[in-house]
Each structure stands twice: as structure tokens, then as C-alpha cells.
GROMACS .gro file of C-alpha atoms in nm:
model
  458
    1MET     CA    1  14.738  19.033   5.923
    2LYS     CA    2  14.860  19.230   6.233
    3LYS     CA    3  14.561  19.406   6.245
    4GLY     CA    4  14.301  19.148   6.187
    5ILE     CA    5  14.511  18.961   6.483
    6PHE     CA    6  14.493  19.333   6.726
    7ILE     CA    7  14.122  19.295   6.655
    8ALA     CA    8  14.043  18.974   6.736
    9LEU     CA    9  14.236  19.015   7.054
   10ILE     CA   10  13.989  19.299   7.138
   11VAL     CA   11  13.678  19.126   7.027
   12LEU     CA   12  13.772  18.859   7.291
   13LEU     CA   13  13.820  19.087   7.559
   14LEU     CA   14  13.519  19.223   7.467
   15GLY     CA   15  13.294  18.947   7.548
   16TYR     CA   16  13.476  18.869   7.808
   17PHE     CA   17  13.409  19.122   7.945
   18ALA     CA   18  13.011  19.119   7.845
   19GLN     CA   19  12.970  18.791   8.006
   20VAL     CA   20  13.119  18.916   8.347
   21TYR     CA   21  12.896  19.166   8.310
   22PHE     CA   22  12.596  18.983   8.238
   23MET     CA   23  12.680  18.721   8.566
   24SER     CA   24  12.705  18.966   8.806
   25ASN     CA   25  12.371  19.095   8.701
   26ALA     CA   26  12.306  18.757   8.775
   27SER     CA   27  12.473  18.703   9.080
   28ALA     CA   28  12.225  18.931   9.158
   29ASN     CA   29  11.874  18.770   9.012
   30ILE     CA   30  12.051  18.456   9.237
   31TYR     CA   31  12.069  18.708   9.554
   32ASP     CA   32  11.707  18.835   9.499
   33ASN     CA   33  11.527  18.536   9.428
   34PHE     CA   34  11.696  18.352   9.732
   35VAL     CA   35  11.564  18.582   9.925
   36LYS     CA   36  11.243  18.630   9.796
   37HIS     CA   37  11.137  18.285   9.850
   38LYS     CA   38  10.940  18.171  10.133
   39ASN     CA   39  11.011  17.853  10.297
   40PRO     CA   40  10.789  17.681  10.542
   41TYR     CA   41  11.105  17.545  10.782
   42TYR     CA   42  11.312  17.882  10.789
   43ASP     CA   43  11.310  18.247  10.786
   44ILE     CA   44  11.601  18.528  10.680
   45ALA     CA   45  11.602  18.743  11.014
   46ALA     CA   46  11.851  18.979  10.777
   47SER     CA   47  12.086  18.992  10.435
   48ASN     CA   48  12.328  19.180  10.269
   49PHE     CA   49  12.452  19.239   9.881
   50SER     CA   50  12.741  19.396   9.779
   51LYS     CA   51  12.792  19.369   9.403
   52GLY     CA   52  13.092  19.355   9.264
   53PHE     CA   53  13.179  19.324   8.886
   54PHE     CA   54  13.480  19.040   8.898
   55ASN     CA   55  13.362  18.880   9.262
   56SER     CA   56  13.030  18.981   9.454
   57GLU     CA   57  12.944  18.955   9.811
   58ALA     CA   58  12.594  18.814  10.030
   59THR     CA   59  12.550  18.745  10.381
   60ILE     CA   60  12.227  18.579  10.491
   61LEU     CA   61  12.121  18.536  10.869
   62LEU     CA   62  11.853  18.247  10.894
   63LYS     CA   63  11.680  18.157  11.164
   64LEU     CA   64  11.519  17.782  11.152
   65ASN     CA   65  11.084  17.760  11.196
   66GLU     CA   66  11.022  17.556  11.445
   67LYS     CA   67  10.706  17.604  11.477
   68ASN     CA   68  10.704  17.389  11.101
   69ILE     CA   69  10.944  17.163  11.124
   70GLU     CA   70  10.782  17.003  11.444
   71ASN     CA   71  10.456  16.990  11.272
   72ALA     CA   72  10.646  16.812  10.942
   73LEU     CA   73  10.707  16.550  11.188
   74ARG     CA   74  10.443  16.479  11.343
   75LYS     CA   75  10.303  16.511  10.978
   76TYR     CA   76  10.492  16.182  10.914
   77ASP     CA   77  10.485  16.036  11.273
   78TYR     CA   78  10.843  16.123  11.311
   79TYR     CA   79  10.831  16.334  11.626
   80ASP     CA   80  10.980  16.242  11.998
   81TYR     CA   81  11.060  16.345  12.303
   82LYS     CA   82  11.467  16.334  12.139
   83ILE     CA   83  11.348  16.499  11.787
   84ASN     CA   84  11.179  16.770  12.095
   85ARG     CA   85  11.503  16.835  12.294
   86ILE     CA   86  11.732  16.864  11.913
   87LEU     CA   87  11.537  17.037  11.747
   88GLY     CA   88  11.498  17.274  12.067
   89PHE     CA   89  11.866  17.346  12.007
   90LEU     CA   90  11.864  17.412  11.746
   91SER     CA   91  11.607  17.634  11.719
   92SER     CA   92  11.784  17.842  11.930
   93ARG     CA   93  12.120  17.912  11.727
   94ASP     CA   94  12.148  18.158  11.439
   95TYR     CA   95  12.266  18.066  11.092
   96ASN     CA   96  12.500  18.263  10.900
   97ILE     CA   97  12.614  18.190  10.538
   98SER     CA   98  12.880  18.460  10.379
   99ILE     CA   99  12.846  18.429   9.976
  100ASN     CA  100  13.043  18.484   9.770
  101PHE     CA  101  12.992  18.454   9.333
  102LYS     CA  102  13.241  18.446   9.107
  103ASN     CA  103  13.119  18.637   8.802
  104ASN     CA  104  13.303  18.457   8.543
  105ILE     CA  105  13.089  18.206   8.330
  106PHE     CA  106  13.401  17.969   8.302
  107ALA     CA  107  13.519  17.956   8.674
  108SER     CA  108  13.391  17.588   8.774
  109GLU     CA  109  13.224  17.705   9.098
  110ASN     CA  110  13.043  18.025   9.081
  111ILE     CA  111  12.855  18.012   9.425
  112ILE     CA  112  13.050  17.939   9.719
  113ALA     CA  113  12.827  17.927   9.979
  114ILE     CA  114  12.972  17.941  10.387
  115LEU     CA  115  12.839  17.811  10.653
  116LYS     CA  116  12.978  17.940  10.987
  117ASN     CA  117  12.888  17.709  11.359
  118PRO     CA  118  12.672  17.816  11.499
  119PHE     CA  119  12.841  17.609  11.769
  120LYS     CA  120  13.145  17.779  11.837
  121ASN     CA  121  13.201  17.883  12.193
  122GLU     CA  122  13.055  17.618  12.312
  123LYS     CA  123  13.189  17.288  12.291
  124PHE     CA  124  13.307  17.293  11.897
  125ASN     CA  125  13.463  17.559  11.846
  126TYR     CA  126  13.568  17.575  11.459
  127ASP     CA  127  13.513  17.930  11.289
  128ASP     CA  128  13.326  17.708  11.016
  129LEU     CA  129  13.099  17.409  10.975
  130LEU     CA  130  12.976  17.371  10.575
  131LYS     CA  131  13.048  17.408  10.292
  132ALA     CA  132  12.825  17.476   9.921
  133SER     CA  133  12.990  17.532   9.613
  134ILE     CA  134  12.789  17.520   9.250
  135SER     CA  135  12.735  17.669   8.871
  136PHE     CA  136  12.505  17.926   8.767
  137SER     CA  137  12.490  18.020   8.378
  138LEU     CA  138  12.444  18.396   8.208
  139SER     CA  139  12.094  18.326   8.242
  140SER     CA  140  12.093  18.303   8.660
  141GLN     CA  141  11.991  17.963   8.628
  142ILE     CA  142  12.178  17.650   8.863
  143LYS     CA  143  12.317  17.454   8.685
  144GLY     CA  144  12.586  17.164   8.770
  145ASP     CA  145  12.707  16.969   9.021
  146LEU     CA  146  12.551  17.090   9.424
  147LYS     CA  147  12.874  17.025   9.619
  148LEU     CA  148  12.858  17.005  10.024
  149LYS     CA  149  13.116  16.943  10.223
  150THR     CA  150  13.131  16.966  10.596
  151TYR     CA  151  13.543  17.111  10.709
  152ASP     CA  152  13.716  16.824  10.937
  153PHE     CA  153  13.700  16.870  11.272
  154ASN     CA  154  13.888  16.709  11.609
  155ILE     CA  155  13.728  16.756  11.890
  156SER     CA  156  13.850  16.645  12.253
  157GLU     CA  157  13.651  16.729  12.511
  158GLY     CA  158  13.577  16.549  12.865
  159GLY     CA  159  13.715  16.199  12.738
  160ASP     CA  160  13.491  16.257  12.460
  161ASN     CA  161  13.643  16.270  12.139
  162PHE     CA  162  13.484  16.284  11.802
  163ILE     CA  163  13.685  16.305  11.426
  164SER     CA  164  13.565  16.407  11.117
  165LYS     CA  165  13.756  16.348  10.777
  166ASN     CA  166  13.641  16.469  10.339
  167ILE     CA  167  13.292  16.437  10.433
  168TYR     CA  168  13.041  16.539  10.118
  169LEU     CA  169  12.765  16.502   9.958
  170ILE     CA  170  12.756  16.558   9.579
  171LEU     CA  171  12.420  16.668   9.396
  172LYS     CA  172  12.463  16.559   9.000
  173ASP     CA  173  12.363  16.782   8.710
  174ILE     CA  174  12.076  17.037   8.966
  175ASP     CA  175  11.878  17.255   8.877
  176GLU     CA  176  11.735  17.586   8.967
  177ASN     CA  177  11.393  17.374   8.970
  178SER     CA  178  11.570  17.081   9.224
  179ASN     CA  179  11.631  16.814   8.937
  180TYR     CA  180  11.922  16.623   8.962
  181ALA     CA  181  12.066  16.271   8.790
  182GLY     CA  182  12.223  16.149   9.152
  183SER     CA  183  12.472  16.229   9.382
  184GLU     CA  184  12.710  16.069   9.601
  185PHE     CA  185  12.809  16.008   9.946
  186ASN     CA  186  13.138  16.007  10.075
  187VAL     CA  187  13.281  15.965  10.421
  188ASP     CA  188  13.678  15.930  10.435
  189LEU     CA  189  13.664  15.881  10.927
  190PHE     CA  190  13.364  15.926  11.164
  191GLU     CA  191  13.465  15.838  11.446
  192PHE     CA  192  13.348  15.920  11.768
  193ASN     CA  193  13.499  15.806  12.194
  194SER     CA  194  13.369  15.820  12.488
  195LYS     CA  195  13.472  15.565  12.795
  196ASP     CA  196  13.167  15.362  12.698
  197SER     CA  197  13.123  15.322  12.336
  198SER     CA  198  13.268  15.401  12.040
  199PHE     CA  199  13.176  15.421  11.670
  200SER     CA  200  13.354  15.494  11.357
  201ILE     CA  201  13.284  15.427  11.014
  202SER     CA  202  13.593  15.417  10.746
  203LYS     CA  203  13.627  15.438  10.368
  204LEU     CA  204  13.260  15.477  10.302
  205ASN     CA  205  13.078  15.524   9.971
  206LEU     CA  206  12.761  15.591   9.862
  207LYS     CA  207  12.679  15.633   9.449
  208ASP     CA  208  12.398  15.621   9.264
  209ASP     CA  209  12.314  15.733   8.953
  210LEU     CA  210  12.009  15.755   8.819
  211ARG     CA  211  11.880  15.672   8.428
  212GLU     CA  212  11.629  15.978   8.451
  213ARG     CA  213  11.626  16.354   8.597
  214ILE     CA  214  11.371  16.326   8.914
  215PRO     CA  215  11.287  16.644   9.193
  216LEU     CA  216  11.536  16.583   9.469
  217THR     CA  217  11.261  16.669   9.715
  218LYS     CA  218  10.980  16.421   9.503
  219HIS     CA  219  11.322  16.136   9.528
  220TYR     CA  220  11.369  16.238   9.879
  221ASP     CA  221  11.004  16.212   9.996
  222LEU     CA  222  10.940  16.181  10.393
  223ASN     CA  223  10.581  16.071  10.326
  224SER     CA  224  10.756  15.752  10.032
  225SER     CA  225  10.971  15.440  10.007
  226ILE     CA  226  10.871  15.483   9.623
  227PHE     CA  227  11.160  15.364   9.416
  228TYR     CA  228  11.316  15.496   9.100
  229ASN     CA  229  11.525  15.395   8.861
  230THR     CA  230  11.922  15.391   8.942
  231VAL     CA  231  12.206  15.204   9.001
  232GLN     CA  232  12.336  15.233   9.380
  233ASN     CA  233  12.692  15.073   9.453
  234PHE     CA  234  12.801  15.096   9.798
  235SER     CA  235  13.137  15.057  10.008
  236MET     CA  236  13.304  15.073  10.309
  237GLU     CA  237  13.627  14.981  10.440
  238LYS     CA  238  13.535  14.900  10.779
  239PHE     CA  239  13.238  15.019  11.005
  240LYS     CA  240  13.279  14.934  11.405
  241PHE     CA  241  13.063  14.960  11.702
  242LYS     CA  242  13.087  14.936  12.069
  243GLU     CA  243  12.933  14.968  12.433
  244ARG     CA  244  13.011  14.801  12.705
  245PHE     CA  245  12.946  14.443  12.637
  246SER     CA  246  12.875  14.399  12.251
  247ASN     CA  247  13.066  14.478  11.987
  248LEU     CA  248  12.997  14.487  11.584
  249GLU     CA  249  13.265  14.453  11.339
  250LEU     CA  250  13.237  14.527  10.937
  251VAL     CA  251  13.540  14.487  10.671
  252ASN     CA  252  13.464  14.528  10.326
  253ILE     CA  253  13.130  14.536  10.241
  254ASN     CA  254  13.025  14.628   9.916
  255SER     CA  255  12.674  14.655   9.769
  256VAL     CA  256  12.520  14.696   9.413
  257PHE     CA  257  12.117  14.785   9.384
  258ASP     CA  258  11.996  14.774   9.006
  259ILE     CA  259  11.686  14.944   9.048
  260GLU     CA  260  11.386  14.950   8.747
  261ALA     CA  261  11.123  15.112   8.820
  262ASP     CA  262  10.781  15.257   8.736
  263GLU     CA  263  10.479  15.472   8.890
  264LYS     CA  264  10.375  15.117   9.002
  265ILE     CA  265  10.574  14.812   9.048
  266SER     CA  266  10.960  14.797   9.097
  267SER     CA  267  11.208  14.522   9.037
  268THR     CA  268  11.563  14.520   9.209
  269LYS     CA  269  11.891  14.296   9.194
  270PHE     CA  270  12.055  14.322   9.484
  271LYS     CA  271  12.452  14.203   9.545
  272MET     CA  272  12.607  14.236   9.851
  273ASP     CA  273  12.946  14.081  10.021
  274ILE     CA  274  13.182  14.134  10.322
  275LYS     CA  275  13.478  14.003  10.389
  276SER     CA  276  13.413  13.981  10.805
  277ILE     CA  277  13.179  14.025  11.043
  278VAL     CA  278  13.284  14.006  11.419
  279SER     CA  279  13.016  14.057  11.657
  280VAL     CA  280  13.068  13.892  12.093
  281GLY     CA  281  13.347  13.680  11.986
  282GLN     CA  282  13.131  13.507  11.674
  283SER     CA  283  13.291  13.550  11.358
  284ILE     CA  284  13.134  13.512  11.023
  285GLU     CA  285  13.361  13.520  10.715
  286ASN     CA  286  13.302  13.516  10.329
  287PHE     CA  287  12.950  13.638  10.365
  288ASN     CA  288  12.726  13.663  10.014
  289ILE     CA  289  12.394  13.785   9.916
  290ASP     CA  290  12.280  13.787   9.525
  291ALA     CA  291  11.922  13.820   9.493
  292ASP     CA  292  11.643  13.945   9.234
  293PHE     CA  293  11.319  14.098   9.396
  294LYS     CA  294  11.018  14.098   9.081
  295ASP     CA  295  10.704  14.330   8.984
  296ILE     CA  296  10.717  14.491   9.379
  297SER     CA  297  10.413  14.706   9.418
  298GLN     CA  298  10.519  15.091   9.423
  299ASP     CA  299  10.233  15.105   9.676
  300TRP     CA  300  10.304  14.876   9.889
  301LEU     CA  301  10.582  15.017   9.970
  302ILE     CA  302  10.488  15.346  10.025
  303LYS     CA  303  10.247  15.240  10.313
  304LEU     CA  304  10.460  14.976  10.399
  305SER     CA  305  10.687  15.299  10.477
  306ASN     CA  306  10.415  15.483  10.695
  307TYR     CA  307  10.247  15.191  10.848
  308ASP     CA  308  10.280  15.102  11.229
  309GLY     CA  309  10.040  14.820  11.246
  310ASN     CA  310  10.221  14.476  11.321
  311ASP     CA  311  10.152  14.199  10.997
  312LEU     CA  312  10.310  14.274  10.673
  313LEU     CA  313  10.004  14.406  10.462
  314LEU     CA  314  10.052  14.063  10.282
  315ASP     CA  315   9.748  14.092  10.090
  316ASP     CA  316   9.790  14.392   9.929
  317PHE     CA  317  10.250  14.313   9.869
  318ALA     CA  318  10.045  14.004   9.651
  319LYS     CA  319   9.804  14.204   9.417
  320THR     CA  320  10.138  14.313   9.143
  321LYS     CA  321  10.238  13.832   9.210
  322PRO     CA  322  10.563  13.974   9.284
  323SER     CA  323  10.857  13.728   9.380
  324ILE     CA  324  11.206  13.692   9.535
  325LEU     CA  325  11.466  13.461   9.415
  326LEU     CA  326  11.763  13.383   9.640
  327ASN     CA  327  12.075  13.316   9.389
  328ASN     CA  328  12.270  13.283   9.641
  329LEU     CA  329  12.380  13.320  10.024
  330SER     CA  330  12.675  13.194  10.131
  331PHE     CA  331  12.913  13.188  10.450
  332SER     CA  332  13.156  13.107  10.710
  333ILE     CA  333  13.087  13.029  11.038
  334ASN     CA  334  13.341  12.873  11.242
  335ASN     CA  335  13.535  12.686  10.930
  336SER     CA  336  13.209  12.574  10.787
  337ASN     CA  337  13.031  12.650  10.481
  338VAL     CA  338  12.702  12.710  10.430
  339SER     CA  339  12.499  12.803  10.130
  340THR     CA  340  12.112  12.875  10.030
  341LYS     CA  341  11.947  12.860   9.735
  342ALA     CA  342  11.564  13.043   9.796
  343GLN     CA  343  11.274  13.159   9.550
  344ALA     CA  344  10.902  13.258   9.620
  345SER     CA  345  10.592  13.350   9.497
  346PHE     CA  346  10.290  13.556   9.597
  347ASN     CA  347   9.971  13.581   9.482
  348GLU     CA  348   9.643  13.608   9.600
  349GLU     CA  349   9.509  13.235   9.542
  350LYS     CA  350   9.844  13.103   9.740
  351ASN     CA  351  10.213  13.181   9.910
  352GLU     CA  352  10.531  12.908   9.834
  353ALA     CA  353  10.807  12.999   9.923
  354LYS     CA  354  11.166  12.727   9.888
  355ALA     CA  355  11.475  12.673   9.970
  356ASN     CA  356  11.773  12.470   9.963
  357ILE     CA  357  12.031  12.501  10.286
  358ILE     CA  358  12.381  12.334  10.246
  359LEU     CA  359  12.637  12.268  10.537
  360ASP     CA  360  12.980  12.140  10.596
  361LYS     CA  361  12.905  12.009  10.951
  362LYS     CA  362  12.620  11.923  11.162
  363PRO     CA  363  12.465  12.209  11.274
  364SER     CA  364  12.523  12.105  11.579
  365GLU     CA  365  12.885  12.081  11.546
  366ILE     CA  366  12.850  12.482  11.445
  367ASN     CA  367  12.731  12.682  11.710
  368PRO     CA  368  12.585  12.469  12.020
  369LEU     CA  369  12.265  12.702  12.015
  370PHE     CA  370  12.157  12.411  11.688
  371ALA     CA  371  12.230  12.131  11.893
  372ILE     CA  372  11.976  12.214  12.228
  373LEU     CA  373  11.752  12.351  11.967
  374ASN     CA  374  11.782  11.885  11.821
  375PHE     CA  375  11.821  12.157  11.448
  376ASP     CA  376  12.005  11.841  11.377
  377ARG     CA  377  11.738  11.670  11.306
  378TYR     CA  378  11.603  11.891  11.022
  379PHE     CA  379  11.961  11.738  10.758
  380ILE     CA  380  12.043  11.465  10.569
  381GLU     CA  381  12.338  11.356  10.505
  382LYS     CA  382  12.490  11.379  10.166
  383ASP     CA  383  12.835  11.281  10.015
  384GLY     CA  384  12.957  11.436  10.319
  385LYS     CA  385  12.697  11.744  10.328
  386PHE     CA  386  12.411  11.858  10.548
  387VAL     CA  387  12.101  11.868  10.355
  388MET     CA  388  11.760  12.081  10.478
  389ASP     CA  389  11.519  12.118  10.122
  390LEU     CA  390  11.235  12.328  10.295
  391VAL     CA  391  10.897  12.385  10.150
  392LEU     CA  392  10.617  12.627  10.283
  393LEU     CA  393  10.310  12.661  10.086
  394ALA     CA  394  10.008  12.853  10.230
  395ASP     CA  395   9.708  12.897  10.075
  396LYS     CA  396   9.350  13.029  10.218
  397GLU     CA  397   9.274  12.688  10.430
  398LYS     CA  398   9.591  12.633  10.560
  399THR     CA  399   9.997  12.706  10.570
  400THR     CA  400  10.205  12.375  10.505
  401THR     CA  401  10.554  12.344  10.588
  402THR     CA  402  10.778  12.046  10.482
  403ILE     CA  403  11.117  11.950  10.514
  404ASN     CA  404  11.278  11.608  10.329
  405GLY     CA  405  10.914  11.565  10.166
  406GLU     CA  406  10.836  11.505  10.525
  407VAL     CA  407  10.527  11.718  10.630
  408ILE     CA  408  10.615  11.852  10.971
  409GLU     CA  409  10.322  12.115  10.967
  410GLU     CA  410   9.969  12.207  10.896
  411GLN     CA  411   9.782  12.556  10.978
  412TYR     CA  412   9.437  12.522  10.955
  413SER     CA  413   9.275  12.945  10.850
  414SER     CA  414   8.960  13.013  11.071
  415THR     CA  415   8.647  13.121  10.858
  416ASN     CA  416   8.750  13.420  10.834
  417GLY     CA  417   9.009  13.340  10.635
  418GLU     CA  418   9.293  13.423  10.916
  419LEU     CA  419   9.546  13.149  11.002
  420THR     CA  420   9.426  13.095  11.402
  421GLU     CA  421   9.600  13.214  11.698
  422GLU     CA  422   9.613  12.852  11.938
  423PRO     CA  423   9.892  12.720  11.941
  424TYR     CA  424  10.054  12.474  11.756
  425THR     CA  425  10.265  12.105  11.851
  426PRO     CA  426  10.476  12.029  11.524
  427TYR     CA  427  10.440  11.720  11.441
  428TYR     CA  428  10.668  11.448  11.289
  429GLU     CA  429  10.499  11.163  11.081
  430ASN     CA  430  10.742  10.929  11.126
  431GLU     CA  431  11.086  11.143  11.273
  432GLU     CA  432  11.310  10.884  11.262
  433SER     CA  433  11.287  10.859  10.983
  434LEU     CA  434  11.349  11.189  10.896
  435MET     CA  435  11.675  11.080  10.904
  436MET     CA  436  11.691  10.748  10.832
  437ASP     CA  437  11.446  10.736  10.529
  438GLU     CA  438  11.768  10.626  10.273
  439ASN     CA  439  11.549  10.701   9.956
  440ILE     CA  440  11.556  11.068  10.063
  441SER     CA  441  11.918  11.079  10.155
  442ASP     CA  442  11.940  10.777   9.869
  443GLU     CA  443  12.077  11.112   9.550
  444GLU     CA  444  12.093  11.364   9.534
  445GLY     CA  445  11.861  11.669   9.864
  446VAL     CA  446  11.425  11.666   9.810
  447PHE     CA  447  11.137  11.877   9.697
  448ASN     CA  448  10.824  11.760   9.744
  449GLY     CA  449  10.903  11.424   9.777
  450GLU     CA  450  11.068  11.472   9.476
  451ILE     CA  451  11.476  11.390   9.451
  452LYS     CA  452  11.654  11.713   9.324
  453ASN     CA  453  12.069  11.824   9.341
  454PRO     CA  454  12.080  12.032   9.675
  455ASN     CA  455  12.188  12.338   9.424
  456ILE     CA  456  11.959  12.397   9.161
  457ILE     CA  457  11.670  12.514   9.209
  458ASN     CA  458  11.342  12.521   8.996
   0.00000   0.00000   0.00000
């Protein structure tokens, strides 16, 4: 019995040291593959590898290839004089990376790489800037989560103050081919303060859980805005921005993007709630939005991301017959509740949008600007609420705007199918009846002249 236990222990020890030996060779293979890889955006100016039994170490000196980066940015129209200055500053630095290989298959992090601070002895007197870690297998295949974490900083210089805490990015279940299953980005605190401005983010977290693994490079292609099957959850405790006389503060933001997509079509369910939005003394409370975007063209998204014209490429957008359903848009402003439901459908022959807006008060009582623009005339009173039903209808011949059953504008198209550019003055068939007609204010709201419940859009 004792002899059997002794033999088992010997076998386990031999197995353990055998895997350490093979992992040590795998570390060397990973290093060799990295230094031999030709990347267009950086060059390896120097490198060194020290092979050990339990631990191996490497050092690598990188130089950014400024010309190739500039050409790539120009290709995607992301290059201007500001980028030129930043790129020139970054390209003039040395990027020293120290790597520790843990030659043990049971280690949670087999590779730990630390980027030394390339800006040290200027205004950024910290030794290290970024830490990355990942695991690999006996076959030297990368596996598991790639973790990228910046070191915490608290820097003051000439009245400017910069603070960062617990900023990291995790690429989930990544492999040697850069396929991955999702990501998580976290910021506990990012804050900048100067004499004239301040900016801060608190408790930001973004999780992207892909329904199927895809290449990282494909997902973040600069030339593509294509959507993938994923669920994205975003939260942020507080966002603050202030510059001279302008300011913006958002508190308790939560949102969800649920996207189902193939190569041609994507459909998205979107929800967001914000506890408060404050800007230049104006406050919005309990902002909520719930919307569905159905049958959106992936080809249109790509064209839109690379388009710098003034129109919205509506012809391309309408080819897939998309629709937008605004299930709810609600918020409180100046002690008044605002709620909206809407829907829009598009095709190559006709585009139609409907919206129903309900207010606790007249628009003029909510904001003085609404009084100046005389928005009160667009709302009818019902049971202490103020309601507007809006219908927009556009086809190849004309665009018609209807409010509460009254046609207020018709704009005819020219012979080539484009809308006329001459200014159009809206007319009202009977402006007084817009507010006074008893049949309109009787029962619920109005859509296309039909009496309907203002809380429901069919």
C-alpha cells in the first residue's frame, strides 16, 4: 500500500516537472513567434529572451511606424493636424516591454507583460504604464482572458490635476488568432481638472457578451460599423464636464443593447435610463427610453460610417424595409412629466412616422422658449393632460405633416424625385379649430382624423 502511494507521488512529481519543461519550451516558442511577426504599425528595435525552468523572462523595445499609421488613418479619413501632432509625439518615444513567463500550466496568468512608461522624466514620473496578462497551453497556444490594466495615477502639474483608478480592459476567451467571445471595460475613476475646465467619470462599466466568437480585428475594423450578435450592458455612476460657462452632469446611467444580426440585417432592442441630466441650470429627471430597431441594413451602416455628405442615404436605408418602434420615451422637466410613443416604417415607395406626445402642462409652462415658438397650438387638452398626435408621410410625390388630424404642411417633390428646395411656409386649414374643435378634444387623441387613445400607437 505504502509502495503504491510512493509510486503515485513519483509519477505526479514527474508529470509536474514534465509539464514545466514543456511550458518552458512553449514560452520560448511564443517569444520567437512574436519577434518574427511583421506588424505594419511597429518595429522591434531590440529584444532579448532568458529561458528558465520555472520562469522565463524577455525584454522588447518597440518603435511605432509613424508613416504606416499615418497612411492607415488617411485611408479612413481619421487624420488631421491634431492627430499629426499626437502621432509625432508618440512616435518619438521608446516603448520598453518586460515580460515574465510562468512555466506552469496551472498558473492563472502564464504571461505578464509590463509596458514601461515612455513619458517618464517629462511630466509623467511613473515607472510603469500598462500591465497585460494572459494564459497559454503546452502547445504554446494562447488561451483564456487577455487583461489590460493601466496603473493608477495621481499627477499634478502647473495647476492641472489628473487622476485615474482601476482602469482595465478584458478580452474574453481570446486565442492566438485574436478570436474572442466578448469584452469588459471598467473605469472606477478618471478625472482631469484645470483652471478653466474639468472632466470626470465615476464607476463606468461596459460588458459586451458576443453570442458567437469573432475576430477582434473584424469587430473593430475602422472601415466598418457592422453589428454582431451580442448583448452590451453599460453603466456609469456619474459623468461631469465643465468648461467656462457650460456644464453637463449625468447621474446613474444604465443601458442595454440586445443585438441580433447576420451579414445583411441587424435588429436591436435598446433600453436606457438616466436618473438626472443637468446642463446650464436645466434639469431633467428620470429619463427613460425603450426602442426597437428592426431590419437595419448592415451595408447601409458601413456606407454611413464612411460617408461625409449631408443626406442620410435614405434610399439605401429603405431597401431592407426597416422599422423603428419607440415603446417609451419619458422624463420629468420643471415638475412636468413628458411621455412619448412613436413608430416609423420605411420602404422604397413610402416612409411613414407616427408619434404621440403627452404632457402634464402646456409647453409654454414647461419652457419659455416653447411659449415664444407658440407650441401650445399643437396640443389639445384632455383630462388635465396636453396631447399631440403627429403623422409624417413621405412618398415620391410629396411629404405631408399632420398634427391632431389637421394637415399643416404639404411639400411636393420635383420631377426628378427630389424634394423642392424652395422655402415652404406652413399653412393651417383652420388654425383656431386646432385647439377649439370639440370633436378633436372629445375622447382620446387623434391619428389621421381617427379618435384613438393617446397612450397607444397601433
